[in-house]
Short mmCIF file of C-alpha atoms in Angstrom, two decimals:
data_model
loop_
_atom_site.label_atom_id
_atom_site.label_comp_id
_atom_site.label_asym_id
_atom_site.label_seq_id
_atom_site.Cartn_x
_atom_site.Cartn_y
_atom_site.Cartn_z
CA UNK Z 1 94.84 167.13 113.64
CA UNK Z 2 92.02 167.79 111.35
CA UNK Z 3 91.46 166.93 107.34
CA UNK Z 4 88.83 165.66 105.39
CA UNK Z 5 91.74 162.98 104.37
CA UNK Z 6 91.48 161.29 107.75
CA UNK Z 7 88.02 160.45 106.74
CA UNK Z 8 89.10 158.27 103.47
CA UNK Z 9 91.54 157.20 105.78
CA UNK Z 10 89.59 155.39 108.60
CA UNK Z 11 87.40 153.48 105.35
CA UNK Z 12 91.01 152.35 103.98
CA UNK Z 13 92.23 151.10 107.72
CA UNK Z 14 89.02 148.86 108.11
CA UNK Z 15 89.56 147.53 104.34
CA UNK Z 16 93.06 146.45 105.50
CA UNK Z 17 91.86 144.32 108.35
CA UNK Z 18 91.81 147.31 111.39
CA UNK Z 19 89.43 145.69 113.50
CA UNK Z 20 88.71 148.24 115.92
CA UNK Z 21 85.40 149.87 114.79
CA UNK Z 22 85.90 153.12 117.01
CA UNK Z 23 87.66 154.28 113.49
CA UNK Z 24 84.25 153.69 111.48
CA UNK Z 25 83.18 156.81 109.76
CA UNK Z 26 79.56 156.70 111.62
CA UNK Z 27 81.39 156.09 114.93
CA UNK Z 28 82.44 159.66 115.73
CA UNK Z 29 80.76 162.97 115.69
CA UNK Z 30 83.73 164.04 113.12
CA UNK Z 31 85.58 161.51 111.41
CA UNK Z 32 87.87 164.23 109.73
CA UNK Z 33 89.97 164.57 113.15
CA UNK Z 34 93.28 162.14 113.40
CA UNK Z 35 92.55 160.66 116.67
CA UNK Z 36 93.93 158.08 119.48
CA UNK Z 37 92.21 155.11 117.55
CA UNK Z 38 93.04 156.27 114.20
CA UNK Z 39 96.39 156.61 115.19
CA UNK Z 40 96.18 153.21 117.05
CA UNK Z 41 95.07 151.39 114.05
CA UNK Z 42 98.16 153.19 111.90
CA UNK Z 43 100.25 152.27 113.94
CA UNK Z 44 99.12 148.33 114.66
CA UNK Z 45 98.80 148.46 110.18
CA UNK Z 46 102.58 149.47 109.87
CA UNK Z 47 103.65 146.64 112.61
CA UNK Z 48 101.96 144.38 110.59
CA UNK Z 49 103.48 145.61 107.85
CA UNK Z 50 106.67 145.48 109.02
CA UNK Z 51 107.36 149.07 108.67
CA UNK Z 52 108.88 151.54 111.03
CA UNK Z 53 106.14 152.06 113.53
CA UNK Z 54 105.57 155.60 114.03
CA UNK Z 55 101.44 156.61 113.44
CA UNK Z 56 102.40 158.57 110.01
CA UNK Z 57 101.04 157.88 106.82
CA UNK Z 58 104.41 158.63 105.11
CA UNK Z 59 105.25 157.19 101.39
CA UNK Z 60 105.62 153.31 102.43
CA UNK Z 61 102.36 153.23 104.90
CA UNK Z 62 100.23 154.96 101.65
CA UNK Z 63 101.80 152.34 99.85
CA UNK Z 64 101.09 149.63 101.88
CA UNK Z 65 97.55 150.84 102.16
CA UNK Z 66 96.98 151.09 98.41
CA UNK Z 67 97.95 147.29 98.39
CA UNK Z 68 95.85 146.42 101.11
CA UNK Z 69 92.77 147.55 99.86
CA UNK Z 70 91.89 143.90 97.67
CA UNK Z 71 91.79 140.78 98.63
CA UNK Z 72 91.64 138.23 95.82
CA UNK Z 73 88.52 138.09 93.99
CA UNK Z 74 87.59 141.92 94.53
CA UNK Z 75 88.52 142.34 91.07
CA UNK Z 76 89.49 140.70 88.22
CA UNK Z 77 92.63 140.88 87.62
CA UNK Z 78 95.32 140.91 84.11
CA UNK Z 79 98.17 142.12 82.87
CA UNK Z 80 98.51 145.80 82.09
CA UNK Z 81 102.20 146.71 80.60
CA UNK Z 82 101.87 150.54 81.21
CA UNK Z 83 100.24 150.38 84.32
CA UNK Z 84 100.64 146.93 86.22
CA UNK Z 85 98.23 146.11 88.16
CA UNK Z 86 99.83 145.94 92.08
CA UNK Z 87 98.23 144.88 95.32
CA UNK Z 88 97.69 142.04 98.32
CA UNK Z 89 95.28 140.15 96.23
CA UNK Z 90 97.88 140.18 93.52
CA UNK Z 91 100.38 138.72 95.97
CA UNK Z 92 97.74 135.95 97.59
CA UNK Z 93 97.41 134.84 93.54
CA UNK Z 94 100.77 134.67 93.36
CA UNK Z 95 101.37 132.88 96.20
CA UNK Z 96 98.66 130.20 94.93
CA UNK Z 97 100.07 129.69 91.76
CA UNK Z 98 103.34 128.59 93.10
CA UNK Z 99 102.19 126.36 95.60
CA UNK Z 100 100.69 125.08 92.26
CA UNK Z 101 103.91 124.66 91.13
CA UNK Z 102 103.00 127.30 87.97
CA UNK Z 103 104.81 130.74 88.94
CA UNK Z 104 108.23 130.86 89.74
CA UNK Z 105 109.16 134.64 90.28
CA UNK Z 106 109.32 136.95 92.78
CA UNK Z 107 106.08 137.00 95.38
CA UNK Z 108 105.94 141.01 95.07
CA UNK Z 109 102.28 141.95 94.20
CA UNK Z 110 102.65 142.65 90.95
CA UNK Z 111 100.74 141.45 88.26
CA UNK Z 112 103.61 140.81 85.41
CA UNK Z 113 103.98 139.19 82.65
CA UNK Z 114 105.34 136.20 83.89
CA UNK Z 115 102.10 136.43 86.38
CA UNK Z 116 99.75 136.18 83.36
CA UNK Z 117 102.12 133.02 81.65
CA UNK Z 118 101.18 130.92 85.01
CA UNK Z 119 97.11 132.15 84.81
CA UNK Z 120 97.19 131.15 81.29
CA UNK Z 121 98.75 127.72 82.49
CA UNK Z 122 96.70 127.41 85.23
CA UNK Z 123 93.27 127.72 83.16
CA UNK Z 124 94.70 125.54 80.33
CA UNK Z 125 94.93 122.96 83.47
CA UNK Z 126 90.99 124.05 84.95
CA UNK Z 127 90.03 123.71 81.16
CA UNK Z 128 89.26 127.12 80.95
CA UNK Z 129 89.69 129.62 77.96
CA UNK Z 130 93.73 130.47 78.74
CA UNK Z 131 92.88 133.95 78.61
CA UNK Z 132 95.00 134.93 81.59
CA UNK Z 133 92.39 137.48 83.07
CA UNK Z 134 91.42 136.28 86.62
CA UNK Z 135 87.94 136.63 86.98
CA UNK Z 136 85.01 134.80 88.56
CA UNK Z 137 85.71 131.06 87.02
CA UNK Z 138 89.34 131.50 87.21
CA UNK Z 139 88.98 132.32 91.19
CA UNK Z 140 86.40 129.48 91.66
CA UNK Z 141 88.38 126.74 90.16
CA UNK Z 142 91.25 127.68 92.05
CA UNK Z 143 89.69 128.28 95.41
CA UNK Z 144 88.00 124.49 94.24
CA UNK Z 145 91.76 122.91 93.40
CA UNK Z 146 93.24 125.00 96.63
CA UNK Z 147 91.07 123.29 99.22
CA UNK Z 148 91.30 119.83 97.75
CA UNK Z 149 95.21 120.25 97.35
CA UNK Z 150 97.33 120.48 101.07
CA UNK Z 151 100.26 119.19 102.19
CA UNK Z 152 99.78 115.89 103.05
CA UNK Z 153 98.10 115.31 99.49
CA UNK Z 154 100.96 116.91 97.62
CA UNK Z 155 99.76 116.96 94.16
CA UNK Z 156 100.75 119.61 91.53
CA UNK Z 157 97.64 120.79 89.87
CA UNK Z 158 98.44 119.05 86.65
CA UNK Z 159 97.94 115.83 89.08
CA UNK Z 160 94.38 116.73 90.73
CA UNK Z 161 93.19 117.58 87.26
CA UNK Z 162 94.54 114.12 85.83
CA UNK Z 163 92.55 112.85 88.82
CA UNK Z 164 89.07 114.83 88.03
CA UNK Z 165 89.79 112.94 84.57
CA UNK Z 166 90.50 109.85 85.42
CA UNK Z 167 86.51 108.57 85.75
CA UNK Z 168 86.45 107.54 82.48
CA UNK Z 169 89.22 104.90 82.80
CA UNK Z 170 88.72 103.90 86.64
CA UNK Z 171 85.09 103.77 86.66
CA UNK Z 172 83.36 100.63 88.30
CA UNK Z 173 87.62 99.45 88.16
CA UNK Z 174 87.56 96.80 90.97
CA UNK Z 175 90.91 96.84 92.61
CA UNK Z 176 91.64 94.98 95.97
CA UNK Z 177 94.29 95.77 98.23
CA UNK Z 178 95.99 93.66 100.13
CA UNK Z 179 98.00 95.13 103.41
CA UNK Z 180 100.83 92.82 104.84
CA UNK Z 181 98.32 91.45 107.70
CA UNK Z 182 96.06 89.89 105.10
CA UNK Z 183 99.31 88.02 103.57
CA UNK Z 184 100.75 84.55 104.80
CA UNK Z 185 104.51 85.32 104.78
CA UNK Z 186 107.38 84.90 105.99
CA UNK Z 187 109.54 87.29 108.36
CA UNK Z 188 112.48 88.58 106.51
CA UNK Z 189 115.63 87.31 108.38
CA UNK Z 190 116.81 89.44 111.26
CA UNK Z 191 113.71 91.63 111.37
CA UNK Z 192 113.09 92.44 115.27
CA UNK Z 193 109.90 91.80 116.79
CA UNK Z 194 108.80 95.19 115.86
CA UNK Z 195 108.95 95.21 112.00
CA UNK Z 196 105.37 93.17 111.62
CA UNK Z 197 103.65 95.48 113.75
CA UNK Z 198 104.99 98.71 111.77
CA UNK Z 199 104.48 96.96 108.61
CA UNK Z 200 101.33 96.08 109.02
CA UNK Z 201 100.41 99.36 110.00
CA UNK Z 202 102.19 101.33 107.47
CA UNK Z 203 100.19 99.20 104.44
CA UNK Z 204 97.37 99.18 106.03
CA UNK Z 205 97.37 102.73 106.22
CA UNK Z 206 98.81 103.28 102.88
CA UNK Z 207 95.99 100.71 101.32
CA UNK Z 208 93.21 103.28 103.19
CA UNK Z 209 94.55 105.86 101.39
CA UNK Z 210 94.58 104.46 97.81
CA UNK Z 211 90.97 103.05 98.35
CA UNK Z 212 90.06 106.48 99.13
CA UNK Z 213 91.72 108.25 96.21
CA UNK Z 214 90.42 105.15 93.62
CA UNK Z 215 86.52 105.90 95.56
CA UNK Z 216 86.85 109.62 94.70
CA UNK Z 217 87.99 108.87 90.69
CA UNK Z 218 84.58 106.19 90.67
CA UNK Z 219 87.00 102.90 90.97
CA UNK Z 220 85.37 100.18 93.12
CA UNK Z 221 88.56 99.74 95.76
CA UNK Z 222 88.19 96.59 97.96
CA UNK Z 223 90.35 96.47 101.31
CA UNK Z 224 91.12 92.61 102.32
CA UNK Z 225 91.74 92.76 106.38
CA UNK Z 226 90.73 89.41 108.25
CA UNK Z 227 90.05 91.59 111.65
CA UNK Z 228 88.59 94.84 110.79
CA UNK Z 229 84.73 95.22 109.51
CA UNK Z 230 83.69 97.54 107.00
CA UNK Z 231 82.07 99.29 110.08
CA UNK Z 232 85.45 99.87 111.47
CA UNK Z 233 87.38 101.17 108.97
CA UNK Z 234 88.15 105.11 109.17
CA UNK Z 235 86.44 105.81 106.04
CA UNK Z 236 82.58 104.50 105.91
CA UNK Z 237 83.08 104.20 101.81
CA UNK Z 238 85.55 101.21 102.26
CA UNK Z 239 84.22 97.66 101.91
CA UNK Z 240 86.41 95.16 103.91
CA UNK Z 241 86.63 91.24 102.94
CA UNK Z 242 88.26 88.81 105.05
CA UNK Z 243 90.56 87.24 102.82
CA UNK Z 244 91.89 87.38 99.48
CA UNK Z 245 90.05 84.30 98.62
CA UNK Z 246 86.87 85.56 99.49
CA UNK Z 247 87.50 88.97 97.29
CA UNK Z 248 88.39 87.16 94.87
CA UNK Z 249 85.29 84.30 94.88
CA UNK Z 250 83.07 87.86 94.13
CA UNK Z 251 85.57 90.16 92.42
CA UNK Z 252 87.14 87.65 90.07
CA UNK Z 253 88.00 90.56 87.60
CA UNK Z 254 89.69 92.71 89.99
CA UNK Z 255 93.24 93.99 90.16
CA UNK Z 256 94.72 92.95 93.53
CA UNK Z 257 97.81 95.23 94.88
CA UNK Z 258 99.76 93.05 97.69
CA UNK Z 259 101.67 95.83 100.04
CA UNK Z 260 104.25 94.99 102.43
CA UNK Z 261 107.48 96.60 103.82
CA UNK Z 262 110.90 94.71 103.61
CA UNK Z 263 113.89 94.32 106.05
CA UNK Z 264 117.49 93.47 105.47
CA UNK Z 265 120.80 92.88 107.83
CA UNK Z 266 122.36 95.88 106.17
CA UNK Z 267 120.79 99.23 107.43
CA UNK Z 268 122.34 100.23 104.03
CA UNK Z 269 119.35 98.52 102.12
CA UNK Z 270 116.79 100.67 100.32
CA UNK Z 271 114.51 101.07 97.76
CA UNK Z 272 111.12 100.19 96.31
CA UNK Z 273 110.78 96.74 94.34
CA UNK Z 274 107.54 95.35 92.67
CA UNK Z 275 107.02 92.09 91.47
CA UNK Z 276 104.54 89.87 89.09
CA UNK Z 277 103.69 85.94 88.40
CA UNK Z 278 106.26 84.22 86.11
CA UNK Z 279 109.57 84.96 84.58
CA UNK Z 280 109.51 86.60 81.18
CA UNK Z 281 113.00 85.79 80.58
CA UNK Z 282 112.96 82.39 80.91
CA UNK Z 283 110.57 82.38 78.27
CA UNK Z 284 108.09 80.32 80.86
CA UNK Z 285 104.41 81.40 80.85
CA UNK Z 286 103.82 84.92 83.02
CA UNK Z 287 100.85 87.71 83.74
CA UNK Z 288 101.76 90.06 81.17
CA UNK Z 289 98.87 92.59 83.04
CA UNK Z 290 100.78 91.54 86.49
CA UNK Z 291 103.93 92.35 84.74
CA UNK Z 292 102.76 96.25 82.86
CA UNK Z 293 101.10 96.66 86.84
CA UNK Z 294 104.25 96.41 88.52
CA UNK Z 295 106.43 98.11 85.84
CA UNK Z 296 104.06 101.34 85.86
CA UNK Z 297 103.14 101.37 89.98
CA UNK Z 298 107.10 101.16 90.42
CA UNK Z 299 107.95 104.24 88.11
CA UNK Z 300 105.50 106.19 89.75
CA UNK Z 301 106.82 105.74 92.76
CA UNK Z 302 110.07 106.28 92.42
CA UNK Z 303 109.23 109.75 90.42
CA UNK Z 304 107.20 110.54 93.40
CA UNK Z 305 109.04 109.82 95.71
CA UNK Z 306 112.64 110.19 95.02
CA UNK Z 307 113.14 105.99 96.46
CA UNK Z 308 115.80 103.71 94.66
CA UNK Z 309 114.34 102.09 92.01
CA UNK Z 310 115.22 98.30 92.75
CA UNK Z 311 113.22 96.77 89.77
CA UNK Z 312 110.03 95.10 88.65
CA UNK Z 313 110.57 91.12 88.73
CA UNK Z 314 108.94 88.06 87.96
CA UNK Z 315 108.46 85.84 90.92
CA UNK Z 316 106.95 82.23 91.32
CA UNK Z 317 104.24 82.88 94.35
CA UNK Z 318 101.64 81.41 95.29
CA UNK Z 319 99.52 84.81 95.83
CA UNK Z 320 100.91 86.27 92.53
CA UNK Z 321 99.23 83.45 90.98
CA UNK Z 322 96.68 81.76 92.80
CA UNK Z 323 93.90 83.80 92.48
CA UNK Z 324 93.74 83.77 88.36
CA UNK Z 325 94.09 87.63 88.17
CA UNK Z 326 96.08 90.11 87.20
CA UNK Z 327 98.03 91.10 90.21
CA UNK Z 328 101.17 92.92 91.44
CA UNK Z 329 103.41 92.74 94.56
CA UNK Z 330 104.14 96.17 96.51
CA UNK Z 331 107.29 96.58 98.32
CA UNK Z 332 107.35 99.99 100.26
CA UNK Z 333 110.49 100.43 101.04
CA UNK Z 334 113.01 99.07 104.51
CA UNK Z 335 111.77 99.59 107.84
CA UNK Z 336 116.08 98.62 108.54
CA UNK Z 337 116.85 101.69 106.54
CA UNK Z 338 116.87 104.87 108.86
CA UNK Z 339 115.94 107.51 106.92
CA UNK Z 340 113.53 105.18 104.52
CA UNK Z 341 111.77 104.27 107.74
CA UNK Z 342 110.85 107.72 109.25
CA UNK Z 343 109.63 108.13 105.43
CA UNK Z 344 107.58 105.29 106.02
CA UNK Z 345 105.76 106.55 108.79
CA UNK Z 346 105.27 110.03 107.79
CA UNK Z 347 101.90 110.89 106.67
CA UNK Z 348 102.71 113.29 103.77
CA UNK Z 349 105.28 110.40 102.22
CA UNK Z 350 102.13 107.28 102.67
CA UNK Z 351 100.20 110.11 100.72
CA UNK Z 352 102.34 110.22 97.84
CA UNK Z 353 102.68 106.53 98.09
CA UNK Z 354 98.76 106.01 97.51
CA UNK Z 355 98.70 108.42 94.86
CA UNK Z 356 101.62 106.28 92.99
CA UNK Z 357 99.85 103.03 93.43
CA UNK Z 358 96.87 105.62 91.48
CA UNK Z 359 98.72 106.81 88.80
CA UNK Z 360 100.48 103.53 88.14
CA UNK Z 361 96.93 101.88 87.09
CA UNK Z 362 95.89 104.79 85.83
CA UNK Z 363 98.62 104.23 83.41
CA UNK Z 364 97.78 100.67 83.02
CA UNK Z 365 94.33 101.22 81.74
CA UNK Z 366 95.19 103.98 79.41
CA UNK Z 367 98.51 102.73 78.16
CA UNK Z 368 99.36 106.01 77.70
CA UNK Z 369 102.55 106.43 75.44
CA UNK Z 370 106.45 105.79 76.73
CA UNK Z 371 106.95 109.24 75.47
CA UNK Z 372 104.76 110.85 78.54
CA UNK Z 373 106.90 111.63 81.31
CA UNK Z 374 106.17 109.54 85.02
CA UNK Z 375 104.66 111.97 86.82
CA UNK Z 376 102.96 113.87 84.21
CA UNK Z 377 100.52 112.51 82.73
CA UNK Z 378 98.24 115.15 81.77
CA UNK Z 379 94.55 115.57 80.66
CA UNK Z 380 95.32 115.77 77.04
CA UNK Z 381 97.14 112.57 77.24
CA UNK Z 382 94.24 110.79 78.54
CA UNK Z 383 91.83 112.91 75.81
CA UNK Z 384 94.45 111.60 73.22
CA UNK Z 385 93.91 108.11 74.35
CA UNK Z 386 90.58 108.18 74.08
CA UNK Z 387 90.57 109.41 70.58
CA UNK Z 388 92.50 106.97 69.05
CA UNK Z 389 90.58 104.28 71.38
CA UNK Z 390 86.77 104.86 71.27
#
């Protein structure tokens, strides 16, 4: 078969992702005649496709074509009400935006109303002009968000922006973690030889984490572990004391986080707990900063991660008190609980257990108001705060 259609035809296959460049235009002595690679690449397009495979550029394969032609960012992209815009790069934004948790219809390609609603959100959230046309900012602040945003770091966008915010109030913060191996404690009754070796690993891991997320917002994170060096330590950015004494002797201003996991008799047991120095209802002296630590830390972890909330209490400790600083206690969750322990040691779940510990002093040292949802916090909050606190 010859016609000068074939020609257009070949260009449109390569566009789609044909990689066999026997169909180039310049590759034959006439590109106008449907031949055995041309029909090869129709066919291998329509597979892909998932339409009926049978080498003829009917109705759906033209269709299919005309959608294949852009990839996102080949043009910018809006809504038009008499003639929607339709295509794969359509689809690919689409499919962004609600990962992004912003666009909650139908994944079909076209560029709808409701399409434009989650651009608009999206820029409002990139602080960019909400104008819901997707050109060149619009793509590079996504493709920016998109690589920085995966699955084990399962923040919305309304998070990683918060984050990008957050320099003002974490800046030069000093905040020392302290994993279960760095704390003299007692065994929790009944816990099998096991449970110290998984706890220790789980908060240690966890306390990584959050001293890499409090690095990237410009905190000062300190990691207490009395048999790792700062050498050793996965990521080269974390500085490692020995002890929570000798943190302390330098950082005497810092925040300290204890972490540890918890065991009980009853594989029923769950939950996250925190606790602070002191009893405010006894009316006996306590760390008020200890006590708004542990309050915010524990809401942010239950919102993020669905755990029973089991409280923020006052305790009489020696390490909640010693070290004349505001400090809060950390419990994880039950390494006796099934299901809470395979949370435990999942990666993605220690992720979003990092970014609570986060956002719960990031609350702390805005004191944003009770009216902003756990969770939430956005960048106008924080603006807001920052307004009315100079």
């Amino acid at each position: 078969m010859t016609d000068r259609r074939v020609v257009g035809l070949r260009e449109r296959l390569l566009r789609a992702g044909a990689t066999d460049t026997a169909i180039a235009v310049d590759a034959v002595s006439d590109p106008s005649v449907f031949d055995g690679p041309v029909d090869r690449a129709v066919r291998g397009f329509q597979q892909h496709k998932g339409l009926i495979v049978d080498g003829v550029v009917g109705p759906e394969t033209e269709s299919a074509l005309n959608d294949a032609q852009y990839s996102l960012g080949d043009r910018p992209l809006s809504f038009r009400e008499e003639h929607p815009l339709h295509g794969e790069d359509v689809a690919e934004l689409q499919t962004n935006l609600s990962l992004l948790g912003f666009y909650y219809g139908h994944l079909d390609g076209t560029f709808t109303r409701q399409t434009e609603y989650a651009v608009r959100e999206l820029q409002s959230s990139l602080g960019l002009p909400a104008d819901g046309v997707v050109a060149l900012d619009t793509l590079t602040g996504l493709a920016r968000v998109s690589k920085k945003i995966t699955s084990s770091k399962a923040f919305s966008l309304r998070d990683h922006r918060r984050l990008e915010s957050l320099s003002e109030a974490l800046r030069d913060r000093e905040v020392i973690l302290v994993p279960s191996g760095a704390i003299t404690q007692e065994d929790p009754e009944g816990a099998p030889e096991f449970f110290n070796r998984d706890q220790d690993e789980i908060t240690r891991d966890v306390a990584l984490r959050t001293c890499d997320l409090l690095r990237t917002v410009g905190a000062a994170p300190l990691l207490v572990d009395p048999v790792t060096t700062s050498a050793e330590t996965p990521s080269a950015s974390v500085t490692v004391a020995g002890s929570t004494g000798e943190a302390l002797a330098e950082h005497p201003a810092a925040l300290v986080l204890y972490l540890q996991c918890d065991w009980n008799r009853s594989p029923q047991a769950q939950g996250v707990a925190t606790f602070f120095w002191g009893d405010p209802a006894s009316g006996q002296p306590h760390a008020p900063i200890g006590e708004l630590a542990s309050t915010m830390i524990l809401r942010e972890l239950v919102a993020r991660t669905g755990a029973q909330d089991l409280g923020a209490h006052g305790r009489q400790w020696h390490a909640l008190r010693s070290g004349g600083t505001a400090a809060a206690w950390v419990a994880l969750g039950y390494l006796s609980h099934q299901d809470e322990a395979a949370n435990l040691r999942d990666d993605t779940y220690r992720a979003r257990l990092a970014e609570s510990l986060l956002c719960g002093l990031q609350r702390v040292l805005t004191r944003s108001p009770e009216s902003t949802a756990t969770g939430t916090m956005s960048l106008k909050d924080i603006q807001s705060y920052y307004r009315r606190n100079p």
